[in-house]
mmCIF file of C-alpha atoms and ligand atoms in Angstrom:
data_model
loop_
_atom_site.group_PDB
_atom_site.id
_atom_site.type_symbol
_atom_site.label_atom_id
_atom_site.label_comp_id
_atom_site.label_asym_id
_atom_site.label_seq_id
_atom_site.Cartn_x
_atom_site.Cartn_y
_atom_site.Cartn_z
ATOM 1 C CA UNK A 1 142.047 51.629 118.165
ATOM 2 C CA UNK A 2 141.002 55.142 117.190
ATOM 3 C CA UNK A 3 139.885 56.503 113.820
ATOM 4 C CA UNK A 4 139.850 60.169 112.875
ATOM 5 C CA UNK A 5 137.062 60.968 110.408
ATOM 6 C CA UNK A 6 136.411 63.999 108.203
ATOM 7 C CA UNK A 7 134.301 64.541 105.110
ATOM 8 C CA UNK A 8 133.569 67.759 103.256
ATOM 9 C CA UNK A 9 130.278 66.175 102.171
ATOM 10 C CA UNK A 10 127.068 66.372 104.199
ATOM 11 C CA UNK A 11 126.758 62.640 104.929
ATOM 12 C CA UNK A 12 129.294 62.406 107.797
ATOM 13 C CA UNK A 13 126.759 61.025 110.302
ATOM 14 C CA UNK A 14 125.875 58.101 107.991
ATOM 15 C CA UNK A 15 129.587 57.261 107.619
ATOM 16 C CA UNK A 16 130.222 57.326 111.356
ATOM 17 C CA UNK A 17 127.165 55.148 111.917
ATOM 18 C CA UNK A 18 128.311 52.580 109.326
ATOM 19 C CA UNK A 19 131.884 52.604 110.696
ATOM 20 C CA UNK A 20 130.646 52.056 114.250
ATOM 21 C CA UNK A 21 128.649 49.031 113.097
ATOM 22 C CA UNK A 22 131.483 47.571 110.986
ATOM 23 C CA UNK A 23 134.220 48.217 113.579
ATOM 24 C CA UNK A 24 132.562 48.185 117.019
ATOM 25 C CA UNK A 25 135.956 47.796 118.691
ATOM 26 C CA UNK A 26 137.171 51.227 117.474
ATOM 27 C CA UNK A 27 136.495 54.707 118.781
ATOM 28 C CA UNK A 28 135.752 57.307 116.112
ATOM 29 C CA UNK A 29 136.623 60.949 116.480
ATOM 30 C CA UNK A 30 135.408 63.517 113.971
ATOM 31 C CA UNK A 31 137.523 66.487 112.976
ATOM 32 C CA UNK A 32 137.504 69.289 114.160
ATOM 33 C CA UNK A 33 135.300 68.375 117.153
ATOM 34 C CA UNK A 34 137.333 65.502 118.598
ATOM 35 C CA UNK A 35 141.095 65.462 118.377
ATOM 36 C CA UNK A 36 141.869 64.587 121.973
ATOM 37 C CA UNK A 37 143.747 61.311 121.470
ATOM 38 C CA UNK A 38 146.065 60.505 118.592
ATOM 39 C CA UNK A 39 144.312 58.414 115.923
ATOM 40 C CA UNK A 40 145.653 55.187 114.409
ATOM 41 C CA UNK A 41 144.009 55.763 111.020
ATOM 42 C CA UNK A 42 142.423 58.767 109.306
ATOM 43 C CA UNK A 43 139.463 58.554 106.904
ATOM 44 C CA UNK A 44 139.043 61.731 104.895
ATOM 45 C CA UNK A 45 137.331 63.300 101.898
ATOM 46 C CA UNK A 46 138.635 66.672 100.664
ATOM 47 C CA UNK A 47 140.247 67.593 103.994
ATOM 48 C CA UNK A 48 140.992 71.269 104.759
ATOM 49 C CA UNK A 49 144.718 72.108 105.228
ATOM 50 C CA UNK A 50 144.254 72.486 109.005
ATOM 51 C CA UNK A 51 143.573 68.771 109.338
ATOM 52 C CA UNK A 52 146.949 67.684 107.944
ATOM 53 C CA UNK A 53 148.753 68.677 111.157
ATOM 54 C CA UNK A 54 146.792 65.915 112.924
ATOM 55 C CA UNK A 55 147.869 63.194 110.513
ATOM 56 C CA UNK A 56 151.617 62.825 110.979
ATOM 57 C CA UNK A 57 151.274 60.009 113.532
ATOM 58 C CA UNK A 58 148.558 57.926 111.794
ATOM 59 C CA UNK A 59 149.459 54.545 110.295
ATOM 60 C CA UNK A 60 147.560 55.266 107.071
ATOM 61 C CA UNK A 61 145.172 57.773 105.526
ATOM 62 C CA UNK A 62 142.099 56.419 103.746
ATOM 63 C CA UNK A 63 140.563 58.557 100.977
ATOM 64 C CA UNK A 64 136.770 58.181 100.827
ATOM 65 C CA UNK A 65 136.727 58.054 97.032
ATOM 66 C CA UNK A 66 138.676 56.755 94.036
ATOM 67 C CA UNK A 67 140.333 60.030 93.008
ATOM 68 C CA UNK A 68 142.855 61.519 95.445
ATOM 69 C CA UNK A 69 143.117 64.960 93.824
ATOM 70 C CA UNK A 70 141.257 66.397 96.855
ATOM 71 C CA UNK A 71 144.468 65.745 98.805
ATOM 72 C CA UNK A 72 146.673 67.748 96.433
ATOM 73 C CA UNK A 73 147.674 70.177 99.151
ATOM 74 C CA UNK A 74 148.908 67.446 101.510
ATOM 75 C CA UNK A 75 152.301 68.556 102.876
ATOM 76 C CA UNK A 76 155.497 66.711 101.932
ATOM 77 C CA UNK A 77 155.956 65.804 105.598
ATOM 78 C CA UNK A 78 153.164 63.231 105.142
ATOM 79 C CA UNK A 79 154.547 61.600 102.004
ATOM 80 C CA UNK A 80 155.685 58.515 103.908
ATOM 81 C CA UNK A 81 152.252 57.928 105.430
ATOM 82 C CA UNK A 82 150.442 55.415 103.184
ATOM 83 C CA UNK A 83 147.525 57.032 101.348
ATOM 84 C CA UNK A 84 144.895 54.458 100.390
ATOM 85 C CA UNK A 85 142.047 55.150 97.966
ATOM 86 C CA UNK A 86 138.827 53.246 97.321
ATOM 87 C CA UNK A 87 139.143 50.550 94.664
ATOM 88 C CA UNK A 88 135.800 50.009 92.950
ATOM 89 C CA UNK A 89 133.696 49.624 96.151
ATOM 90 C CA UNK A 90 130.536 49.615 94.020
ATOM 91 C CA UNK A 91 131.652 52.410 91.674
ATOM 92 C CA UNK A 92 132.535 50.240 88.650
ATOM 93 C CA UNK A 93 128.938 49.035 88.317
ATOM 94 C CA UNK A 94 127.704 52.635 88.359
ATOM 95 C CA UNK A 95 130.314 53.703 85.804
ATOM 96 C CA UNK A 96 129.192 50.886 83.519
ATOM 97 C CA UNK A 97 125.578 52.081 83.716
ATOM 98 C CA UNK A 98 126.513 55.704 83.057
ATOM 99 C CA UNK A 99 129.020 55.201 80.250
ATOM 100 C CA UNK A 100 127.025 52.446 78.507
ATOM 101 C CA UNK A 101 123.984 54.732 78.496
ATOM 102 C CA UNK A 102 125.978 57.624 77.006
ATOM 103 C CA UNK A 103 127.549 55.415 74.323
ATOM 104 C CA UNK A 104 124.303 53.654 73.371
ATOM 105 C CA UNK A 105 122.408 56.942 73.289
ATOM 106 C CA UNK A 106 124.952 58.346 70.843
ATOM 107 C CA UNK A 107 125.279 55.156 68.782
ATOM 108 C CA UNK A 108 121.510 54.601 68.459
ATOM 109 C CA UNK A 109 121.053 58.363 67.804
ATOM 110 C CA UNK A 110 118.366 58.875 70.433
ATOM 111 C CA UNK A 111 118.987 62.637 70.413
ATOM 112 C CA UNK A 112 118.307 62.791 66.661
ATOM 113 C CA UNK A 113 115.076 60.833 67.141
ATOM 114 C CA UNK A 114 114.086 63.111 70.027
ATOM 115 C CA UNK A 115 114.426 66.053 67.651
ATOM 116 C CA UNK A 116 112.377 64.203 64.995
ATOM 117 C CA UNK A 117 109.684 63.572 67.599
ATOM 118 C CA UNK A 118 109.591 67.269 68.514
ATOM 119 C CA UNK A 119 109.048 67.978 64.812
ATOM 120 C CA UNK A 120 106.411 65.225 64.512
ATOM 121 C CA UNK A 121 108.581 63.607 61.841
ATOM 122 C CA UNK A 122 108.735 59.840 61.189
ATOM 123 C CA UNK A 123 112.331 59.626 59.971
ATOM 124 C CA UNK A 124 114.075 56.237 60.204
ATOM 125 C CA UNK A 125 117.850 56.562 59.863
ATOM 126 C CA UNK A 126 120.366 54.130 58.447
ATOM 127 C CA UNK A 127 121.846 52.077 61.267
ATOM 128 C CA UNK A 128 125.427 53.085 62.096
ATOM 129 C CA UNK A 129 128.053 50.441 61.451
ATOM 130 C CA UNK A 130 128.963 49.140 64.895
ATOM 131 C CA UNK A 131 132.228 47.603 63.780
ATOM 132 C CA UNK A 132 133.379 51.108 62.826
ATOM 133 C CA UNK A 133 132.059 52.762 65.974
ATOM 134 C CA UNK A 134 135.135 52.455 68.151
ATOM 135 C CA UNK A 135 135.087 53.471 71.805
ATOM 136 C CA UNK A 136 138.380 54.567 73.355
ATOM 137 C CA UNK A 137 138.812 54.657 77.107
ATOM 138 C CA UNK A 138 141.463 56.987 78.465
ATOM 139 C CA UNK A 139 142.514 55.421 81.758
ATOM 140 C CA UNK A 140 141.927 51.703 81.901
ATOM 141 C CA UNK A 141 142.372 51.223 85.635
ATOM 142 C CA UNK A 142 140.075 49.615 88.191
ATOM 143 C CA UNK A 143 136.977 51.387 86.824
ATOM 144 C CA UNK A 144 137.978 51.706 83.161
ATOM 145 C CA UNK A 145 138.651 48.003 82.749
ATOM 146 C CA UNK A 146 135.123 47.085 83.877
ATOM 147 C CA UNK A 147 133.576 49.694 81.587
ATOM 148 C CA UNK A 148 135.685 48.400 78.685
ATOM 149 C CA UNK A 149 134.460 44.827 79.249
ATOM 150 C CA UNK A 150 130.825 45.963 79.365
ATOM 151 C CA UNK A 151 131.128 47.937 76.113
ATOM 152 C CA UNK A 152 132.920 45.047 74.416
ATOM 153 C CA UNK A 153 130.052 42.765 75.496
ATOM 154 C CA UNK A 154 127.681 45.101 73.599
ATOM 155 C CA UNK A 155 129.786 44.429 70.523
ATOM 156 C CA UNK A 156 131.602 47.770 70.340
ATOM 157 C CA UNK A 157 135.241 47.685 69.324
ATOM 158 C CA UNK A 158 137.071 49.019 72.391
ATOM 159 C CA UNK A 159 140.559 50.473 72.834
ATOM 160 C CA UNK A 160 142.161 51.505 76.112
ATOM 161 C CA UNK A 161 144.975 53.955 76.859
ATOM 162 C CA UNK A 162 147.048 53.804 80.005
ATOM 163 C CA UNK A 163 150.562 54.415 81.226
ATOM 164 C CA UNK A 164 151.453 50.694 81.191
ATOM 165 C CA UNK A 165 150.524 48.045 78.587
ATOM 166 C CA UNK A 166 147.475 45.911 79.477
ATOM 167 C CA UNK A 167 146.337 42.445 78.476
ATOM 168 C CA UNK A 168 142.532 42.692 78.449
ATOM 169 C CA UNK A 169 140.357 40.331 76.387
ATOM 170 C CA UNK A 170 138.686 42.110 73.413
ATOM 171 C CA UNK A 171 140.413 45.422 74.201
ATOM 172 C CA UNK A 172 143.394 46.774 72.289
ATOM 173 C CA UNK A 173 145.850 48.377 74.660
ATOM 174 C CA UNK A 174 147.684 51.619 73.866
ATOM 175 C CA UNK A 175 150.316 52.798 76.324
ATOM 176 C CA UNK A 176 152.094 56.055 77.025
ATOM 177 C CA UNK A 177 152.282 59.379 75.239
ATOM 178 C CA UNK A 178 153.981 57.815 72.215
ATOM 179 C CA UNK A 179 150.777 55.871 71.413
ATOM 180 C CA UNK A 180 148.225 58.535 72.334
ATOM 181 C CA UNK A 181 147.920 59.970 68.828
ATOM 182 C CA UNK A 182 147.168 56.608 67.212
ATOM 183 C CA UNK A 183 144.695 55.790 70.011
ATOM 184 C CA UNK A 184 142.821 59.071 69.555
ATOM 185 C CA UNK A 185 142.657 58.782 65.787
ATOM 186 C CA UNK A 186 140.649 55.553 66.049
ATOM 187 C CA UNK A 187 137.997 56.816 68.536
ATOM 188 C CA UNK A 188 134.377 57.568 67.635
ATOM 189 C CA UNK A 189 133.590 57.949 71.314
ATOM 190 C CA UNK A 190 136.266 59.025 73.788
ATOM 191 C CA UNK A 191 135.566 58.147 77.430
ATOM 192 C CA UNK A 192 137.837 59.859 79.956
ATOM 193 C CA UNK A 193 138.475 57.840 83.127
ATOM 194 C CA UNK A 194 141.947 59.146 84.019
ATOM 195 C CA UNK A 195 142.857 60.481 87.451
ATOM 196 C CA UNK A 196 143.637 64.193 87.752
ATOM 197 C CA UNK A 197 147.400 64.617 88.066
ATOM 198 C CA UNK A 198 149.993 67.133 86.887
ATOM 199 C CA UNK A 199 150.363 64.997 83.728
ATOM 200 C CA UNK A 200 146.665 64.656 82.897
ATOM 201 C CA UNK A 201 145.442 68.188 83.716
ATOM 202 C CA UNK A 202 144.133 69.725 80.482
ATOM 203 C CA UNK A 203 144.803 66.561 78.448
ATOM 204 C CA UNK A 204 141.457 66.965 76.650
ATOM 205 C CA UNK A 205 142.380 70.068 74.664
ATOM 206 C CA UNK A 206 142.139 71.374 71.107
ATOM 207 C CA UNK A 207 145.227 69.466 69.975
ATOM 208 C CA UNK A 208 144.174 66.075 71.376
ATOM 209 C CA UNK A 209 140.435 66.355 70.704
ATOM 210 C CA UNK A 210 141.156 67.384 67.084
ATOM 211 C CA UNK A 211 142.806 64.006 66.552
ATOM 212 C CA UNK A 212 139.552 62.104 67.188
ATOM 213 C CA UNK A 213 137.485 60.796 64.266
ATOM 214 C CA UNK A 214 135.332 63.411 62.561
ATOM 215 C CA UNK A 215 132.087 63.815 64.541
ATOM 216 C CA UNK A 216 133.405 61.946 67.589
ATOM 217 C CA UNK A 217 131.606 62.144 70.927
ATOM 218 C CA UNK A 218 133.258 62.817 74.310
ATOM 219 C CA UNK A 219 132.298 61.427 77.716
ATOM 220 C CA UNK A 220 134.126 62.794 80.772
ATOM 221 C CA UNK A 221 133.549 61.001 84.068
ATOM 222 C CA UNK A 222 136.943 61.618 85.671
ATOM 223 C CA UNK A 223 137.594 65.233 86.692
ATOM 224 C CA UNK A 224 136.637 68.539 85.063
ATOM 225 C CA UNK A 225 140.194 69.879 85.077
ATOM 226 C CA UNK A 226 141.244 67.315 82.470
ATOM 227 C CA UNK A 227 139.127 69.171 79.925
ATOM 228 C CA UNK A 228 139.742 72.595 78.396
ATOM 229 C CA UNK A 229 136.110 73.731 78.211
ATOM 230 C CA UNK A 230 136.539 76.364 75.459
ATOM 231 C CA UNK A 231 138.350 73.877 73.222
ATOM 232 C CA UNK A 232 135.533 71.334 73.511
ATOM 233 C CA UNK A 233 132.903 74.005 72.787
ATOM 234 C CA UNK A 234 134.812 75.318 69.762
ATOM 235 C CA UNK A 235 135.219 71.836 68.289
ATOM 236 C CA UNK A 236 131.537 70.976 68.783
ATOM 237 C CA UNK A 237 130.441 74.288 67.280
ATOM 238 C CA UNK A 238 132.702 73.756 64.248
ATOM 239 C CA UNK A 239 131.218 70.264 63.680
ATOM 240 C CA UNK A 240 134.502 68.476 64.356
ATOM 241 C CA UNK A 241 132.896 66.808 67.391
ATOM 242 C CA UNK A 242 129.228 65.820 67.678
ATOM 243 C CA UNK A 243 128.758 66.454 71.398
ATOM 244 C CA UNK A 244 129.606 65.429 74.917
ATOM 245 C CA UNK A 245 128.250 63.939 78.108
ATOM 246 C CA UNK A 246 129.956 65.590 81.072
ATOM 247 C CA UNK A 247 129.661 64.549 84.706
ATOM 248 C CA UNK A 248 132.567 66.543 86.139
ATOM 249 C CA UNK A 249 133.573 70.186 85.863
ATOM 250 C CA UNK A 250 136.405 72.542 86.677
ATOM 251 C CA UNK A 251 134.103 74.309 89.110
ATOM 252 C CA UNK A 252 131.400 72.302 90.880
ATOM 253 C CA UNK A 253 128.526 73.038 91.075
ATOM 254 C CA UNK A 254 128.806 74.134 87.427
ATOM 255 C CA UNK A 255 128.276 77.934 87.513
ATOM 256 C CA UNK A 256 124.809 79.016 86.222
ATOM 257 C CA UNK A 257 126.380 81.134 83.477
ATOM 258 C CA UNK A 258 128.491 78.307 82.032
ATOM 259 C CA UNK A 259 127.863 77.572 78.340
ATOM 260 C CA UNK A 260 127.641 73.814 78.993
ATOM 261 C CA UNK A 261 124.263 74.202 80.716
ATOM 262 C CA UNK A 262 122.345 75.212 77.607
ATOM 263 C CA UNK A 263 124.392 73.732 74.764
ATOM 264 C CA UNK A 264 122.103 71.496 72.656
ATOM 265 C CA UNK A 265 124.868 68.913 72.077
ATOM 266 C CA UNK A 266 126.061 68.683 75.682
ATOM 267 C CA UNK A 267 124.535 66.640 78.489
ATOM 268 C CA UNK A 268 125.404 67.755 82.003
ATOM 269 C CA UNK A 269 125.059 65.641 85.153
ATOM 270 C CA UNK A 270 126.099 66.771 88.673
ATOM 271 C CA UNK A 271 129.099 64.482 89.441
ATOM 272 C CA UNK A 272 126.933 61.403 89.941
ATOM 273 C CA UNK A 273 128.373 58.879 87.498
ATOM 274 C CA UNK A 274 129.727 56.782 90.394
ATOM 275 C CA UNK A 275 129.019 57.918 93.912
ATOM 276 C CA UNK A 276 130.761 56.491 96.958
ATOM 277 C CA UNK A 277 128.528 53.846 98.504
ATOM 278 C CA UNK A 278 128.994 54.019 102.253
ATOM 279 C CA UNK A 279 128.342 50.371 103.171
ATOM 280 C CA UNK A 280 130.664 48.884 100.501
ATOM 281 C CA UNK A 281 133.331 51.494 101.212
ATOM 282 C CA UNK A 282 133.259 50.955 104.962
ATOM 283 C CA UNK A 283 133.497 47.182 104.426
ATOM 284 C CA UNK A 284 136.532 47.722 102.155
ATOM 285 C CA UNK A 285 138.256 50.105 104.580
ATOM 286 C CA UNK A 286 137.556 47.915 107.633
ATOM 287 C CA UNK A 287 138.972 44.861 105.823
ATOM 288 C CA UNK A 288 142.082 46.849 104.869
ATOM 289 C CA UNK A 289 142.638 48.099 108.404
ATOM 290 C CA UNK A 290 142.482 44.505 109.623
ATOM 291 C CA UNK A 291 145.043 43.476 107.011
ATOM 292 C CA UNK A 292 147.339 46.386 107.881
ATOM 293 C CA UNK A 293 147.098 45.510 111.577
ATOM 294 C CA UNK A 294 148.118 41.949 110.641
ATOM 295 C CA UNK A 295 151.074 43.270 108.648
ATOM 296 C CA UNK A 296 149.558 42.296 105.288
ATOM 297 C CA UNK A 297 149.611 44.357 102.063
ATOM 298 C CA UNK A 298 146.475 46.124 100.761
ATOM 299 C CA UNK A 299 145.378 47.338 97.317
ATOM 300 C CA UNK A 300 144.757 50.984 96.439
ATOM 301 C CA UNK A 301 147.937 52.433 97.946
ATOM 302 C CA UNK A 302 148.597 55.653 96.049
ATOM 303 C CA UNK A 303 151.959 56.006 94.330
ATOM 304 C CA UNK A 304 152.845 59.462 95.644
ATOM 305 C CA UNK A 305 155.253 60.170 92.774
ATOM 306 C CA UNK A 306 152.452 59.548 90.211
ATOM 307 C CA UNK A 307 149.660 61.049 92.354
ATOM 308 C CA UNK A 308 147.208 58.197 91.698
HETATM 309 P P1 NAP B 1 142.948 53.834 88.659
HETATM 310 O O1 NAP B 1 142.608 52.415 88.949
HETATM 311 O O2 NAP B 1 144.091 54.460 89.365
HETATM 312 O O3 NAP B 1 143.154 53.949 87.082
HETATM 313 C C1 NAP B 1 143.755 55.062 86.492
HETATM 314 C C2 NAP B 1 144.128 54.724 85.065
HETATM 315 O O4 NAP B 1 144.645 55.909 84.454
HETATM 316 C C3 NAP B 1 145.215 53.652 84.957
HETATM 317 O O5 NAP B 1 144.943 52.821 83.872
HETATM 318 C C4 NAP B 1 146.473 54.467 84.688
HETATM 319 O O6 NAP B 1 147.467 53.764 83.945
HETATM 320 C C5 NAP B 1 145.910 55.591 83.859
HETATM 321 N N1 NAP B 1 146.773 56.769 83.904
HETATM 322 C C6 NAP B 1 147.012 57.593 84.930
HETATM 323 N N2 NAP B 1 147.870 58.562 84.582
HETATM 324 C C7 NAP B 1 148.184 58.330 83.293
HETATM 325 C C8 NAP B 1 149.037 58.966 82.352
HETATM 326 N N3 NAP B 1 149.737 60.073 82.690
HETATM 327 N N4 NAP B 1 149.127 58.452 81.114
HETATM 328 C C9 NAP B 1 148.442 57.339 80.778
HETATM 329 N N5 NAP B 1 147.602 56.676 81.625
HETATM 330 C C10 NAP B 1 147.495 57.180 82.860
HETATM 331 O O7 NAP B 1 141.689 54.769 88.955
HETATM 332 P P2 NAP B 1 140.130 54.393 88.957
HETATM 333 O O8 NAP B 1 139.744 53.822 90.269
HETATM 334 O O9 NAP B 1 139.834 53.616 87.727
HETATM 335 O O10 NAP B 1 139.492 55.859 88.887
HETATM 336 C C11 NAP B 1 139.796 56.725 87.816
HETATM 337 C C12 NAP B 1 139.293 58.122 88.111
HETATM 338 O O11 NAP B 1 137.878 58.167 87.984
HETATM 339 C C13 NAP B 1 139.539 58.635 89.522
HETATM 340 O O12 NAP B 1 140.849 59.115 89.692
HETATM 341 C C14 NAP B 1 138.506 59.725 89.662
HETATM 342 O O13 NAP B 1 139.050 60.960 89.252
HETATM 343 C C15 NAP B 1 137.422 59.316 88.668
HETATM 344 N N6 NAP B 1 136.152 58.983 89.349
HETATM 345 C C16 NAP B 1 135.082 59.758 89.097
HETATM 346 C C17 NAP B 1 133.874 59.461 89.689
HETATM 347 C C18 NAP B 1 132.638 60.283 89.387
HETATM 348 O O14 NAP B 1 131.610 60.114 90.031
HETATM 349 N N7 NAP B 1 132.667 61.137 88.388
HETATM 350 C C19 NAP B 1 133.773 58.367 90.542
HETATM 351 C C20 NAP B 1 134.893 57.590 90.756
HETATM 352 C C21 NAP B 1 136.091 57.903 90.163
HETATM 353 P P3 NAP B 1 148.236 52.501 84.577
HETATM 354 O O15 NAP B 1 147.184 51.429 84.762
HETATM 355 O O16 NAP B 1 149.227 52.111 83.548
HETATM 356 O O17 NAP B 1 148.807 52.965 85.870
HETATM 357 C C1 GLV B 2 134.522 60.436 92.971
HETATM 358 O O1 GLV B 2 134.551 61.317 92.188
HETATM 359 C C2 GLV B 2 135.639 59.629 93.350
HETATM 360 O O2 GLV B 2 136.776 59.952 92.978
HETATM 361 O O3 GLV B 2 135.425 58.618 94.038
#
């Protein structure tokens, strides 16, 4: 069996090493250096358009991450080739750490106390009512559902919004555009965990963010293009929103001149909320290839009509 591997990231050698150990029976060619024999499976992250011509005879394409928006330019001729994304593979645990930190930091007002400390002021504040501090998660899929459970375990009231209705203990499910307004109106913290698709691009805009509770806080860990940057800045500056923790941006790295860098109410991190862990991901992909070879179904197959 032959695998064709490509990543736009700088850790290609570590991937190839882990794949060789997990699947010693396979030969691994890296694009563009080795394209001599046709591959059975392709493993890619943000492939350049030139690579797509090599993929029409593979049995499946594995995306080395959860979000498949890096494959947006894939030609229609490949739409019948199964595209398989990572499902969790160690990312849910990281998302829990990141989002729980952001929510607890806002709820326990650590930024206000940091300011008091800078001023040398001993200023206890009245504890916020947790039962009224509702966290809403936009996108309650394989990562969102684990984050929701972790926040509920802290005692936060948690709502989730998705395309389809969910049954999740301690989480109220809102589904579809018809229920988005009601969902937003209840949120004191909005956590965005949606994939980037034609339907979700720009979904965090002036109209939607204005529906959040007064002084709400925004956490975006999905993709930068879901957020209209100027709308978020305007709403924070007007006091309608209290701030944001942002891990993803329309342009990455975030340009040095961008207003997010120096805004006192915005925390910026460099797309690290949940990084792909090579060992777990290789184990998941190897197990799926074995299932596919045995004619068995696998999870994480992207619905090409929905783009996630
Ligand atoms: P997933 O399992 O596919 O979950 C996506 C969720 O979004 C589902 O609940 C889905 O609803 C919902 N959704 C999608 N389109 C919708 C729409 N138009 N209206 C309402 N709900 C919609 O994806 P995941 O594995 O949890 O990953 C989510 C995203 O996180 C990825 O796509 C990626 O962009 C991002 N991510 C970021 C990082 C990082 O480091 N920053 C790391 C990993 C992932 P249904 O359940 O009803 O289908
Ligand atoms: C990372 O952003 C991913 O989609 O896995």
